Amino acid sequence: MSGGPVAAVIGGGIIGSTVAWRMAQRGWRIALFEKGELGNEASWAGAGMLSPGGEVEERSPFADLCRHSRSLYGAYVEELVCKSGITIDYRECGAIDLAYTPVEWTLLQARAAVQQTIGIRSREISPARLQTFSPYVRTEGLAGALFYPDDAIVDPREIMQALRIVCVKQGVEISEHTPVEHIDVRSGQAEINGRPYDAAIVAAGAWSDRIEVSGVPSLPASEPLKGHLIGFDLQLGACPTILRHGHTYLLQRGTGRLIAGSSVEHAGFDRQISPSIAGQLKRKATAVLPVLEKLETADVWTGLRPGAQQLHLGRWHGSPLFLAYGHFRNGILLAPASAERIVAEM
Ligand SMILES: Cc1cc2nc3c(=O)[nH]c(=O)nc-3n(C[C@H](O)[C@H](O)[C@H](O)COP(=O)(O)OP(=O)(O)OC[C@H]3O[C@@H](n4cnc5c(N)ncnc54)[C@H](O)[C@@H]3O)c2cc1C
């Protein structure tokens, strides 16, 4: 590496890889350290909903960041596709929130009223219209449904394939199977394994607080929040929009693979699959899309969402250390805006 400021990015998930790429585009020489392989943790497991409509309950800086990141997504994907040559399954398909009891319907309408005031659009759709959108959805017992036209989906695994290529093309030096255990901050630099960097960005997801630091206060806590997802093979078009009912959601990839989720479990770093949780997910998904009852579950997987008390995104105590973790359920959505924020603060 020669010429220009030098930075280390720790963690090669969607957040670290997007930060590394964007910084390299602005002339930084980047060393990206990954303890395993790029994009094999939460960013591999994520469903890929880009859904301010499903996530935002009130006006807040987090809500603004979600909406802003959603607005950046089309251009982010287009640039990744153009520069990597990888096809990315990205669809601005919208989402439908379903209510099967009057109470659920009242809650959905109240949330939508708040969301409208912060620019998240939705509109009521009738059962007849619902079936033209989504022919297999259960309408029996339906109390109401809202369509969110601006929600979208993306395949995070394809995003990660593309990020690896664009990072390499942009000169990012990727070191896989290279965990960073300690960062020593002194004299305005961050030293890792005896080498000084002008800046270091911690984007190590659920593992972030395990990195020891000296010269600055220890890093704020991070916590793995395990989630199960299940997959089915169904003809394409069976689920053309995201379907949501409470904490259950369904979406279909361009390959036909239908994904249903999800659980949120405090189980430490354990990734084991629980047949009982997979069974519960299938029952909940079948209540929305009855056609699933006859289908075998084709795949089950888990991932560790990066939980934290709050999203950490920015400079740590005026030092050359930057934090980019705690994205919990929304790291796929928040990747473009998170990288933009870090680059702006540099
Ligand atoms: C079941 C499930 C469903 C989800 N669905 C969605 C969704 O629909 N939409 C959405 O926006 N988000 C979703 N998410 C959340 C999203 O996947 C995460 O928020 C996002 O992937 C976090 O990205 P990250 O880069 O911070 O973390 P990760 O992808 O976990 O990357 C962190 C990386 O850091 C590496 N690392 C850790 N410690 C070190 C170290 N000491 N040195 C070097 N490297 C290290 C890890 O190996 C890992 O590769 C979902 C997550 C799960 C589990």
mmCIF file of C-alpha atoms and ligand atoms in Angstrom:
data_model
loop_
_atom_site.group_PDB
_atom_site.id
_atom_site.type_symbol
_atom_site.label_atom_id
_atom_site.label_comp_id
_atom_site.label_asym_id
_atom_site.label_seq_id
_atom_site.Cartn_x
_atom_site.Cartn_y
_atom_site.Cartn_z
ATOM 1 C CA MET A 1 0.000 0.000 0.000
ATOM 2 C CA SER A 2 1.492 3.367 -0.906
ATOM 3 C CA GLY A 3 0.246 7.008 -0.984
ATOM 4 C CA GLY A 4 -2.960 8.433 0.667
ATOM 5 C CA PRO A 5 -4.336 7.882 4.170
ATOM 6 C CA VAL A 6 -4.583 4.299 5.375
ATOM 7 C CA ALA A 7 -7.510 2.755 7.242
ATOM 8 C CA ALA A 8 -8.341 -0.648 8.677
ATOM 9 C CA VAL A 9 -11.884 -1.978 8.515
ATOM 10 C CA ILE A 10 -12.629 -4.794 10.968
ATOM 11 C CA GLY A 11 -15.433 -7.090 9.824
ATOM 12 C CA GLY A 12 -16.358 -8.112 6.294
ATOM 13 C CA GLY A 13 -20.149 -8.184 6.497
ATOM 14 C CA ILE A 14 -22.343 -5.883 4.435
ATOM 15 C CA ILE A 15 -21.514 -2.921 6.702
ATOM 16 C CA GLY A 16 -17.716 -3.297 6.779
ATOM 17 C CA SER A 17 -17.483 -4.200 3.079
ATOM 18 C CA THR A 18 -19.646 -1.258 1.998
ATOM 19 C CA VAL A 19 -17.639 1.137 4.209
ATOM 20 C CA ALA A 20 -14.364 -0.289 2.810
ATOM 21 C CA TRP A 21 -15.547 0.108 -0.798
ATOM 22 C CA ARG A 22 -16.856 3.655 -0.333
ATOM 23 C CA MET A 23 -13.698 4.800 1.502
ATOM 24 C CA ALA A 24 -11.452 3.250 -1.160
ATOM 25 C CA GLN A 25 -13.458 5.137 -3.807
ATOM 26 C CA ARG A 26 -12.521 8.347 -1.981
ATOM 27 C CA GLY A 27 -8.787 7.657 -2.036
ATOM 28 C CA TRP A 28 -8.283 5.785 1.241
ATOM 29 C CA ARG A 29 -6.014 2.751 1.171
ATOM 30 C CA ILE A 30 -8.010 0.095 2.990
ATOM 31 C CA ALA A 31 -7.049 -3.092 4.801
ATOM 32 C CA LEU A 32 -10.207 -5.152 5.451
ATOM 33 C CA PHE A 33 -9.835 -7.789 8.181
ATOM 34 C CA GLU A 34 -12.344 -10.630 8.442
ATOM 35 C CA LYS A 35 -12.179 -13.380 11.081
ATOM 36 C CA GLY A 36 -13.812 -15.913 8.748
ATOM 37 C CA GLU A 37 -14.884 -15.342 5.170
ATOM 38 C CA LEU A 38 -16.443 -12.216 3.748
ATOM 39 C CA GLY A 39 -20.224 -12.046 4.172
ATOM 40 C CA ASN A 40 -20.675 -15.409 5.901
ATOM 41 C CA GLU A 41 -22.427 -14.225 9.067
ATOM 42 C CA ALA A 42 -25.563 -12.082 9.539
ATOM 43 C CA SER A 43 -25.158 -10.650 6.042
ATOM 44 C CA TRP A 44 -25.449 -14.160 4.602
ATOM 45 C CA ALA A 45 -28.447 -15.043 6.769
ATOM 46 C CA GLY A 46 -30.572 -11.908 6.292
ATOM 47 C CA ALA A 47 -33.889 -12.104 4.471
ATOM 48 C CA GLY A 48 -33.218 -8.854 2.624
ATOM 49 C CA MET A 49 -36.365 -6.844 3.283
ATOM 50 C CA LEU A 50 -35.779 -3.154 2.711
ATOM 51 C CA SER A 51 -38.719 -2.183 4.793
ATOM 52 C CA PRO A 52 -39.043 1.104 6.609
ATOM 53 C CA GLY A 53 -42.789 0.302 6.463
ATOM 54 C CA GLY A 54 -42.337 -2.776 8.640
ATOM 55 C CA GLU A 55 -39.736 -1.380 11.014
ATOM 56 C CA VAL A 56 -40.503 2.242 11.772
ATOM 57 C CA GLU A 57 -43.021 2.941 14.550
ATOM 58 C CA GLU A 58 -42.288 6.601 15.308
ATOM 59 C CA ARG A 59 -40.367 9.682 14.221
ATOM 60 C CA SER A 60 -36.687 9.269 15.247
ATOM 61 C CA PRO A 61 -33.157 9.620 13.829
ATOM 62 C CA PHE A 62 -33.308 5.831 13.202
ATOM 63 C CA ALA A 63 -36.499 6.278 11.150
ATOM 64 C CA ASP A 64 -34.829 9.021 9.098
ATOM 65 C CA LEU A 65 -31.778 6.815 8.499
ATOM 66 C CA CYS A 66 -33.988 3.903 7.365
ATOM 67 C CA ARG A 67 -35.871 6.107 4.907
ATOM 68 C CA HIS A 68 -32.685 7.727 3.661
ATOM 69 C CA SER A 69 -30.962 4.353 3.143
ATOM 70 C CA ARG A 70 -34.016 3.053 1.309
ATOM 71 C CA SER A 71 -33.799 6.055 -1.024
ATOM 72 C CA LEU A 72 -30.113 5.255 -1.745
ATOM 73 C CA TYR A 73 -30.725 1.561 -2.485
ATOM 74 C CA GLY A 74 -31.593 1.611 -6.185
ATOM 75 C CA ALA A 75 -28.396 3.504 -7.063
ATOM 76 C CA TYR A 76 -26.317 1.374 -4.633
ATOM 77 C CA VAL A 77 -27.464 -1.854 -6.320
ATOM 78 C CA GLU A 78 -27.089 -0.408 -9.820
ATOM 79 C CA GLU A 79 -23.506 0.646 -9.133
ATOM 80 C CA LEU A 80 -22.685 -2.762 -7.602
ATOM 81 C CA VAL A 81 -24.163 -4.560 -10.631
ATOM 82 C CA CYS A 82 -22.358 -2.331 -13.149
ATOM 83 C CA LYS A 83 -18.997 -2.513 -11.413
ATOM 84 C CA SER A 84 -19.035 -6.200 -10.417
ATOM 85 C CA GLY A 85 -20.918 -7.855 -13.267
ATOM 86 C CA ILE A 86 -22.964 -9.780 -10.645
ATOM 87 C CA THR A 87 -26.734 -9.904 -11.128
ATOM 88 C CA ILE A 88 -28.532 -8.816 -7.958
ATOM 89 C CA ASP A 89 -32.138 -9.796 -7.261
ATOM 90 C CA TYR A 90 -33.508 -6.393 -6.186
ATOM 91 C CA ARG A 91 -37.211 -5.672 -6.536
ATOM 92 C CA GLU A 92 -39.284 -2.665 -5.572
ATOM 93 C CA CYS A 93 -42.232 -4.957 -4.938
ATOM 94 C CA GLY A 94 -43.906 -3.269 -1.969
ATOM 95 C CA ALA A 95 -45.234 -5.000 1.134
ATOM 96 C CA ILE A 96 -48.648 -5.932 2.473
ATOM 97 C CA ASP A 97 -49.380 -5.866 6.195
ATOM 98 C CA LEU A 98 -52.273 -8.137 7.151
ATOM 99 C CA ALA A 99 -54.621 -7.951 10.149
ATOM 100 C CA TYR A 100 -56.833 -10.939 11.034
ATOM 101 C CA THR A 101 -58.498 -9.429 14.113
ATOM 102 C CA PRO A 102 -60.093 -6.019 14.751
ATOM 103 C CA VAL A 103 -57.388 -5.280 17.358
ATOM 104 C CA GLU A 104 -54.592 -6.027 14.867
ATOM 105 C CA TRP A 105 -56.329 -3.811 12.327
ATOM 106 C CA THR A 106 -56.631 -0.888 14.773
ATOM 107 C CA LEU A 107 -52.926 -1.200 15.633
ATOM 108 C CA LEU A 108 -51.894 -1.310 11.961
ATOM 109 C CA GLN A 109 -53.957 1.771 11.153
ATOM 110 C CA ALA A 110 -52.560 3.690 14.141
ATOM 111 C CA ARG A 111 -48.984 2.851 13.110
ATOM 112 C CA ALA A 112 -49.701 3.825 9.509
ATOM 113 C CA ALA A 113 -51.094 7.195 10.627
ATOM 114 C CA VAL A 114 -47.817 7.974 12.442
ATOM 115 C CA GLN A 115 -45.759 6.672 9.513
ATOM 116 C CA GLN A 116 -47.635 8.938 7.057
ATOM 117 C CA THR A 117 -46.450 11.992 9.028
ATOM 118 C CA ILE A 118 -42.827 10.986 8.425
ATOM 119 C CA GLY A 119 -43.261 10.180 4.768
ATOM 120 C CA ILE A 120 -43.809 6.389 4.852
ATOM 121 C CA ARG A 121 -46.699 5.840 2.455
ATOM 122 C CA SER A 122 -49.320 3.124 2.779
ATOM 123 C CA ARG A 123 -52.880 2.601 1.615
ATOM 124 C CA GLU A 124 -55.712 0.281 2.524
ATOM 125 C CA ILE A 125 -56.522 -2.510 0.085
ATOM 126 C CA SER A 126 -59.672 -4.593 -0.131
ATOM 127 C CA PRO A 127 -59.624 -8.429 0.053
ATOM 128 C CA ALA A 128 -60.501 -8.604 -3.683
ATOM 129 C CA ARG A 129 -57.613 -6.306 -4.607
ATOM 130 C CA LEU A 130 -55.351 -8.193 -2.203
ATOM 131 C CA GLN A 131 -55.882 -11.419 -4.155
ATOM 132 C CA THR A 132 -54.939 -9.774 -7.425
ATOM 133 C CA PHE A 133 -51.654 -8.724 -5.756
ATOM 134 C CA SER A 134 -51.041 -12.034 -4.057
ATOM 135 C CA PRO A 135 -53.241 -14.875 -5.308
ATOM 136 C CA TYR A 136 -52.500 -17.384 -2.522
ATOM 137 C CA VAL A 137 -52.798 -15.134 0.518
ATOM 138 C CA ARG A 138 -55.461 -16.072 3.087
ATOM 139 C CA THR A 139 -58.368 -13.629 2.944
ATOM 140 C CA GLU A 140 -60.705 -15.652 5.169
ATOM 141 C CA GLY A 141 -61.141 -13.782 8.467
ATOM 142 C CA LEU A 142 -59.224 -10.775 7.173
ATOM 143 C CA ALA A 143 -59.941 -7.616 9.180
ATOM 144 C CA GLY A 144 -57.899 -5.299 6.979
ATOM 145 C CA ALA A 145 -54.743 -4.925 4.884
ATOM 146 C CA LEU A 146 -52.327 -2.104 4.100
ATOM 147 C CA PHE A 147 -50.086 -1.868 1.049
ATOM 148 C CA TYR A 148 -46.674 -0.195 1.450
ATOM 149 C CA PRO A 149 -45.563 0.702 -2.106
ATOM 150 C CA ASP A 150 -42.025 1.780 -1.173
ATOM 151 C CA ASP A 151 -40.817 -1.390 0.586
ATOM 152 C CA ALA A 152 -38.479 -3.594 -1.456
ATOM 153 C CA ILE A 153 -36.398 -6.783 -1.318
ATOM 154 C CA VAL A 154 -32.829 -7.688 -2.191
ATOM 155 C CA ASP A 155 -30.753 -10.868 -2.039
ATOM 156 C CA PRO A 156 -28.002 -10.070 0.519
ATOM 157 C CA ARG A 157 -25.837 -12.998 -0.621
ATOM 158 C CA GLU A 158 -25.649 -11.526 -4.117
ATOM 159 C CA ILE A 159 -24.859 -8.110 -2.638
ATOM 160 C CA MET A 160 -21.942 -9.703 -0.756
ATOM 161 C CA GLN A 161 -20.627 -11.433 -3.902
ATOM 162 C CA ALA A 162 -20.681 -8.094 -5.682
ATOM 163 C CA LEU A 163 -19.064 -6.257 -2.757
ATOM 164 C CA ARG A 164 -16.130 -8.673 -2.752
ATOM 165 C CA ILE A 165 -15.488 -7.944 -6.445
ATOM 166 C CA VAL A 166 -15.838 -4.151 -6.234
ATOM 167 C CA CYS A 167 -13.646 -4.005 -3.124
ATOM 168 C CA VAL A 168 -10.878 -5.934 -4.873
ATOM 169 C CA LYS A 169 -11.224 -3.770 -8.018
ATOM 170 C CA GLN A 170 -10.998 -0.645 -5.860
ATOM 171 C CA GLY A 171 -7.743 -1.892 -4.296
ATOM 172 C CA VAL A 172 -9.083 -2.962 -0.880
ATOM 173 C CA GLU A 173 -6.624 -5.430 0.644
ATOM 174 C CA ILE A 174 -8.835 -8.229 2.023
ATOM 175 C CA SER A 175 -7.423 -10.516 4.740
ATOM 176 C CA GLU A 176 -9.782 -13.393 5.529
ATOM 177 C CA HIS A 177 -9.325 -15.766 8.484
ATOM 178 C CA THR A 178 -7.622 -12.846 10.201
ATOM 179 C CA PRO A 179 -9.391 -11.809 13.404
ATOM 180 C CA VAL A 180 -8.438 -8.494 14.973
ATOM 181 C CA GLU A 181 -8.175 -8.893 18.729
ATOM 182 C CA HIS A 182 -6.786 -5.569 19.879
ATOM 183 C CA ILE A 183 -6.657 -1.967 18.689
ATOM 184 C CA ASP A 184 -4.206 0.375 20.361
ATOM 185 C CA VAL A 185 -5.131 4.035 19.912
ATOM 186 C CA ARG A 186 -2.272 6.496 20.425
ATOM 187 C CA SER A 187 -0.783 9.632 18.902
ATOM 188 C CA GLY A 188 -3.812 10.091 16.661
ATOM 189 C CA GLN A 189 -3.441 6.641 15.083
ATOM 190 C CA ALA A 190 -4.918 3.182 15.557
ATOM 191 C CA GLU A 191 -2.394 0.369 15.754
ATOM 192 C CA ILE A 192 -3.361 -3.180 14.809
ATOM 193 C CA ASN A 193 -0.842 -6.020 15.037
ATOM 194 C CA GLY A 194 2.010 -3.488 15.266
ATOM 195 C CA ARG A 195 0.900 -1.543 12.193
ATOM 196 C CA PRO A 196 -0.382 2.076 12.450
ATOM 197 C CA TYR A 197 -3.523 3.225 10.598
ATOM 198 C CA ASP A 198 -4.864 6.762 10.207
ATOM 199 C CA ALA A 199 -8.322 5.371 11.047
ATOM 200 C CA ALA A 200 -9.930 2.066 12.069
ATOM 201 C CA ILE A 201 -13.581 1.176 11.652
ATOM 202 C CA VAL A 202 -15.119 -1.532 13.845
ATOM 203 C CA ALA A 203 -17.877 -3.250 11.841
ATOM 204 C CA ALA A 204 -17.639 -6.672 13.467
ATOM 205 C CA GLY A 205 -21.393 -7.147 13.932
ATOM 206 C CA ALA A 206 -22.423 -9.156 16.994
ATOM 207 C CA TRP A 207 -18.740 -9.690 17.912
ATOM 208 C CA SER A 208 -17.782 -6.002 17.996
ATOM 209 C CA ASP A 209 -17.467 -5.594 21.769
ATOM 210 C CA ARG A 210 -15.074 -8.560 21.953
ATOM 211 C CA ILE A 211 -12.362 -6.429 20.368
ATOM 212 C CA GLU A 212 -10.121 -5.007 23.069
ATOM 213 C CA VAL A 213 -9.090 -1.383 22.792
ATOM 214 C CA SER A 214 -6.487 0.665 24.632
ATOM 215 C CA GLY A 215 -6.097 4.453 24.684
ATOM 216 C CA VAL A 216 -9.905 4.951 24.431
ATOM 217 C CA PRO A 217 -12.877 3.770 26.549
ATOM 218 C CA SER A 218 -13.870 0.149 25.881
ATOM 219 C CA LEU A 219 -16.330 -0.438 23.068
ATOM 220 C CA PRO A 220 -20.067 -0.353 23.833
ATOM 221 C CA ALA A 221 -21.757 -3.726 24.294
ATOM 222 C CA SER A 222 -22.938 -5.785 21.348
ATOM 223 C CA GLU A 223 -25.132 -8.873 21.539
ATOM 224 C CA PRO A 224 -25.954 -11.695 19.126
ATOM 225 C CA LEU A 225 -29.694 -12.024 18.525
ATOM 226 C CA LYS A 226 -30.300 -15.300 16.792
ATOM 227 C CA GLY A 227 -32.925 -15.647 14.082
ATOM 228 C CA HIS A 228 -34.266 -18.667 12.183
ATOM 229 C CA LEU A 229 -35.489 -18.489 8.591
ATOM 230 C CA ILE A 230 -37.127 -21.247 6.547
ATOM 231 C CA GLY A 231 -37.323 -21.685 2.768
ATOM 232 C CA PHE A 232 -39.781 -23.368 0.368
ATOM 233 C CA ASP A 233 -39.711 -23.928 -3.358
ATOM 234 C CA LEU A 234 -42.802 -22.471 -4.966
ATOM 235 C CA GLN A 235 -43.678 -21.339 -8.466
ATOM 236 C CA LEU A 236 -42.495 -17.828 -9.212
ATOM 237 C CA GLY A 237 -45.216 -15.234 -8.702
ATOM 238 C CA ALA A 238 -46.812 -17.063 -5.754
ATOM 239 C CA CYS A 239 -45.762 -14.241 -3.432
ATOM 240 C CA PRO A 240 -45.052 -11.138 -5.538
ATOM 241 C CA THR A 241 -44.886 -8.682 -2.616
ATOM 242 C CA ILE A 242 -43.599 -9.003 0.929
ATOM 243 C CA LEU A 243 -46.401 -10.324 3.162
ATOM 244 C CA ARG A 244 -46.347 -9.448 6.867
ATOM 245 C CA HIS A 245 -48.535 -10.541 9.738
ATOM 246 C CA GLY A 246 -47.269 -9.405 13.141
ATOM 247 C CA HIS A 247 -43.687 -10.664 13.447
ATOM 248 C CA THR A 248 -44.121 -13.154 10.592
ATOM 249 C CA TYR A 249 -43.017 -12.215 7.098
ATOM 250 C CA LEU A 250 -42.801 -13.930 3.723
ATOM 251 C CA LEU A 251 -41.009 -12.955 0.547
ATOM 252 C CA GLN A 252 -40.018 -14.712 -2.653
ATOM 253 C CA ARG A 253 -36.663 -14.531 -4.432
ATOM 254 C CA GLY A 254 -36.394 -14.397 -8.229
ATOM 255 C CA THR A 255 -35.428 -18.101 -8.176
ATOM 256 C CA GLY A 256 -38.835 -19.028 -6.712
ATOM 257 C CA ARG A 257 -37.401 -19.693 -3.239
ATOM 258 C CA LEU A 258 -39.952 -18.457 -0.720
ATOM 259 C CA ILE A 259 -38.496 -17.326 2.607
ATOM 260 C CA ALA A 260 -40.445 -17.079 5.848
ATOM 261 C CA GLY A 261 -39.260 -15.702 9.173
ATOM 262 C CA SER A 262 -38.381 -15.045 11.792
ATOM 263 C CA SER A 263 -37.541 -15.624 15.448
ATOM 264 C CA VAL A 264 -35.530 -13.376 17.790
ATOM 265 C CA GLU A 265 -33.617 -15.451 20.363
ATOM 266 C CA HIS A 266 -31.120 -14.594 23.108
ATOM 267 C CA ALA A 267 -28.968 -17.697 22.663
ATOM 268 C CA GLY A 268 -25.415 -16.351 22.750
ATOM 269 C CA PHE A 269 -23.283 -17.337 19.769
ATOM 270 C CA ASP A 270 -25.069 -20.667 19.304
ATOM 271 C CA ARG A 271 -26.229 -21.131 15.689
ATOM 272 C CA GLN A 272 -27.889 -24.520 16.075
ATOM 273 C CA ILE A 273 -31.139 -25.090 14.214
ATOM 274 C CA SER A 274 -34.187 -25.813 16.392
ATOM 275 C CA PRO A 275 -36.740 -28.060 14.601
ATOM 276 C CA SER A 276 -39.397 -26.772 16.987
ATOM 277 C CA ILE A 277 -38.773 -23.103 16.069
ATOM 278 C CA ALA A 278 -38.686 -24.050 12.364
ATOM 279 C CA GLY A 279 -42.051 -25.818 12.882
ATOM 280 C CA GLN A 280 -43.546 -22.750 14.576
ATOM 281 C CA LEU A 281 -42.371 -20.551 11.709
ATOM 282 C CA LYS A 282 -43.979 -22.894 9.197
ATOM 283 C CA ARG A 283 -47.293 -22.822 11.097
ATOM 284 C CA LYS A 284 -47.277 -19.012 11.216
ATOM 285 C CA ALA A 285 -46.342 -18.734 7.540
ATOM 286 C CA THR A 286 -49.046 -21.252 6.580
ATOM 287 C CA ALA A 287 -51.631 -19.107 8.382
ATOM 288 C CA VAL A 288 -50.816 -16.373 5.846
ATOM 289 C CA LEU A 289 -50.159 -18.540 2.771
ATOM 290 C CA PRO A 290 -52.142 -21.799 3.203
ATOM 291 C CA VAL A 291 -50.513 -23.371 0.121
ATOM 292 C CA LEU A 292 -47.377 -23.917 2.256
ATOM 293 C CA GLU A 293 -49.127 -26.591 4.330
ATOM 294 C CA LYS A 294 -48.589 -29.230 1.628
ATOM 295 C CA LEU A 295 -44.971 -28.254 0.993
ATOM 296 C CA GLU A 296 -41.862 -29.680 2.602
ATOM 297 C CA THR A 297 -39.546 -27.099 4.139
ATOM 298 C CA ALA A 298 -36.643 -26.994 1.660
ATOM 299 C CA ASP A 299 -34.150 -25.159 3.861
ATOM 300 C CA VAL A 300 -33.701 -23.865 7.410
ATOM 301 C CA TRP A 301 -30.916 -21.588 8.578
ATOM 302 C CA THR A 302 -29.992 -19.264 11.407
ATOM 303 C CA GLY A 303 -27.975 -16.079 11.744
ATOM 304 C CA LEU A 304 -26.766 -13.788 14.504
ATOM 305 C CA ARG A 305 -28.125 -10.271 14.211
ATOM 306 C CA PRO A 306 -25.872 -7.596 15.679
ATOM 307 C CA GLY A 307 -27.829 -6.286 18.643
ATOM 308 C CA ALA A 308 -26.786 -3.328 20.816
ATOM 309 C CA GLN A 309 -28.458 -0.770 23.095
ATOM 310 C CA GLN A 310 -28.476 1.568 20.098
ATOM 311 C CA LEU A 311 -26.980 1.833 16.626
ATOM 312 C CA HIS A 312 -23.324 2.889 16.884
ATOM 313 C CA LEU A 313 -22.343 4.855 13.825
ATOM 314 C CA GLY A 314 -19.529 7.379 14.035
ATOM 315 C CA ARG A 315 -16.312 8.493 15.687
ATOM 316 C CA TRP A 316 -15.466 7.021 19.095
ATOM 317 C CA HIS A 317 -14.496 9.701 21.657
ATOM 318 C CA GLY A 318 -12.735 11.996 19.196
ATOM 319 C CA SER A 319 -10.244 9.244 18.333
ATOM 320 C CA PRO A 320 -9.270 7.738 14.953
ATOM 321 C CA LEU A 321 -11.566 4.837 15.860
ATOM 322 C CA PHE A 322 -15.027 4.692 14.245
ATOM 323 C CA LEU A 323 -17.905 2.367 15.149
ATOM 324 C CA ALA A 324 -20.362 0.885 12.661
ATOM 325 C CA TYR A 325 -22.352 -1.790 14.477
ATOM 326 C CA GLY A 326 -25.647 -2.559 16.202
ATOM 327 C CA HIS A 327 -27.796 -2.664 13.042
ATOM 328 C CA PHE A 328 -29.904 -5.505 14.522
ATOM 329 C CA ARG A 329 -32.779 -6.318 12.099
ATOM 330 C CA ASN A 330 -31.923 -3.654 9.537
ATOM 331 C CA GLY A 331 -28.291 -3.944 8.508
ATOM 332 C CA ILE A 332 -29.096 -4.922 4.935
ATOM 333 C CA LEU A 333 -31.371 -1.892 4.582
ATOM 334 C CA LEU A 334 -28.984 0.447 6.406
ATOM 335 C CA ALA A 335 -25.726 -0.465 4.602
ATOM 336 C CA PRO A 336 -25.645 2.386 2.031
ATOM 337 C CA ALA A 337 -26.546 5.124 4.539
ATOM 338 C CA SER A 338 -24.180 3.730 7.192
ATOM 339 C CA ALA A 339 -21.244 3.838 4.785
ATOM 340 C CA GLU A 340 -22.253 7.325 3.665
ATOM 341 C CA ARG A 341 -22.317 8.516 7.305
ATOM 342 C CA ILE A 342 -18.879 7.039 8.107
ATOM 343 C CA VAL A 343 -17.308 8.465 4.948
ATOM 344 C CA ALA A 344 -18.813 11.908 5.688
ATOM 345 C CA GLU A 345 -17.375 11.871 9.231
ATOM 346 C CA MET A 346 -13.897 11.025 7.963
HETATM 347 C C1 LIG B 1 -32.637 -14.207 10.325
HETATM 348 C C2 LIG B 1 -32.246 -12.815 9.953
HETATM 349 C C3 LIG B 1 -33.053 -12.069 9.121
HETATM 350 C C4 LIG B 1 -32.687 -10.761 8.779
HETATM 351 N N1 LIG B 1 -33.462 -10.057 7.890
HETATM 352 C C5 LIG B 1 -33.101 -8.791 7.545
HETATM 353 C C6 LIG B 1 -33.868 -8.068 6.607
HETATM 354 O O1 LIG B 1 -34.839 -8.573 6.068
HETATM 355 N N2 LIG B 1 -33.480 -6.783 6.307
HETATM 356 C C7 LIG B 1 -32.397 -6.195 6.889
HETATM 357 O O2 LIG B 1 -32.103 -5.026 6.592
HETATM 358 N N3 LIG B 1 -31.635 -6.885 7.775
HETATM 359 C C8 LIG B 1 -31.972 -8.150 8.118
HETATM 360 N N4 LIG B 1 -31.228 -8.857 9.031
HETATM 361 C C9 LIG B 1 -30.160 -8.152 9.745
HETATM 362 C C10 LIG B 1 -28.922 -8.040 8.900
HETATM 363 O O3 LIG B 1 -28.616 -9.304 8.349
HETATM 364 C C11 LIG B 1 -27.772 -7.515 9.771
HETATM 365 O O4 LIG B 1 -28.169 -6.349 10.464
HETATM 366 C C12 LIG B 1 -26.554 -7.182 8.916
HETATM 367 O O5 LIG B 1 -26.193 -8.284 8.115
HETATM 368 C C13 LIG B 1 -25.407 -6.768 9.800
HETATM 369 O O6 LIG B 1 -24.268 -6.612 8.991
HETATM 370 P P1 LIG B 1 -22.845 -6.509 9.689
HETATM 371 O O7 LIG B 1 -21.876 -6.316 8.597
HETATM 372 O O8 LIG B 1 -22.908 -5.494 10.774
HETATM 373 O O9 LIG B 1 -22.675 -7.900 10.447
HETATM 374 P P2 LIG B 1 -22.155 -9.319 9.919
HETATM 375 O O10 LIG B 1 -22.707 -9.661 8.598
HETATM 376 O O11 LIG B 1 -22.358 -10.290 11.030
HETATM 377 O O12 LIG B 1 -20.623 -9.046 9.694
HETATM 378 C C14 LIG B 1 -19.718 -8.861 10.739
HETATM 379 C C15 LIG B 1 -18.437 -9.548 10.306
HETATM 380 O O13 LIG B 1 -17.393 -9.257 11.227
HETATM 381 C C16 LIG B 1 -16.587 -10.402 11.330
HETATM 382 N N5 LIG B 1 -15.818 -10.291 12.595
HETATM 383 C C17 LIG B 1 -16.299 -10.421 13.838
HETATM 384 N N6 LIG B 1 -15.311 -10.234 14.738
HETATM 385 C C18 LIG B 1 -14.186 -9.970 14.037
HETATM 386 C C19 LIG B 1 -12.844 -9.688 14.399
HETATM 387 N N7 LIG B 1 -12.481 -9.623 15.681
HETATM 388 N N8 LIG B 1 -11.932 -9.479 13.429
HETATM 389 C C20 LIG B 1 -12.297 -9.546 12.110
HETATM 390 N N9 LIG B 1 -13.560 -9.820 11.719
HETATM 391 C C21 LIG B 1 -14.508 -10.017 12.661
HETATM 392 C C22 LIG B 1 -17.589 -11.544 11.308
HETATM 393 O O14 LIG B 1 -16.968 -12.775 10.968
HETATM 394 C C23 LIG B 1 -18.578 -11.060 10.267
HETATM 395 O O15 LIG B 1 -18.293 -11.533 8.959
HETATM 396 C C24 LIG B 1 -31.517 -10.185 9.326
HETATM 397 C C25 LIG B 1 -30.674 -10.962 10.125
HETATM 398 C C26 LIG B 1 -31.025 -12.268 10.439
HETATM 399 C C27 LIG B 1 -30.096 -13.084 11.269
#
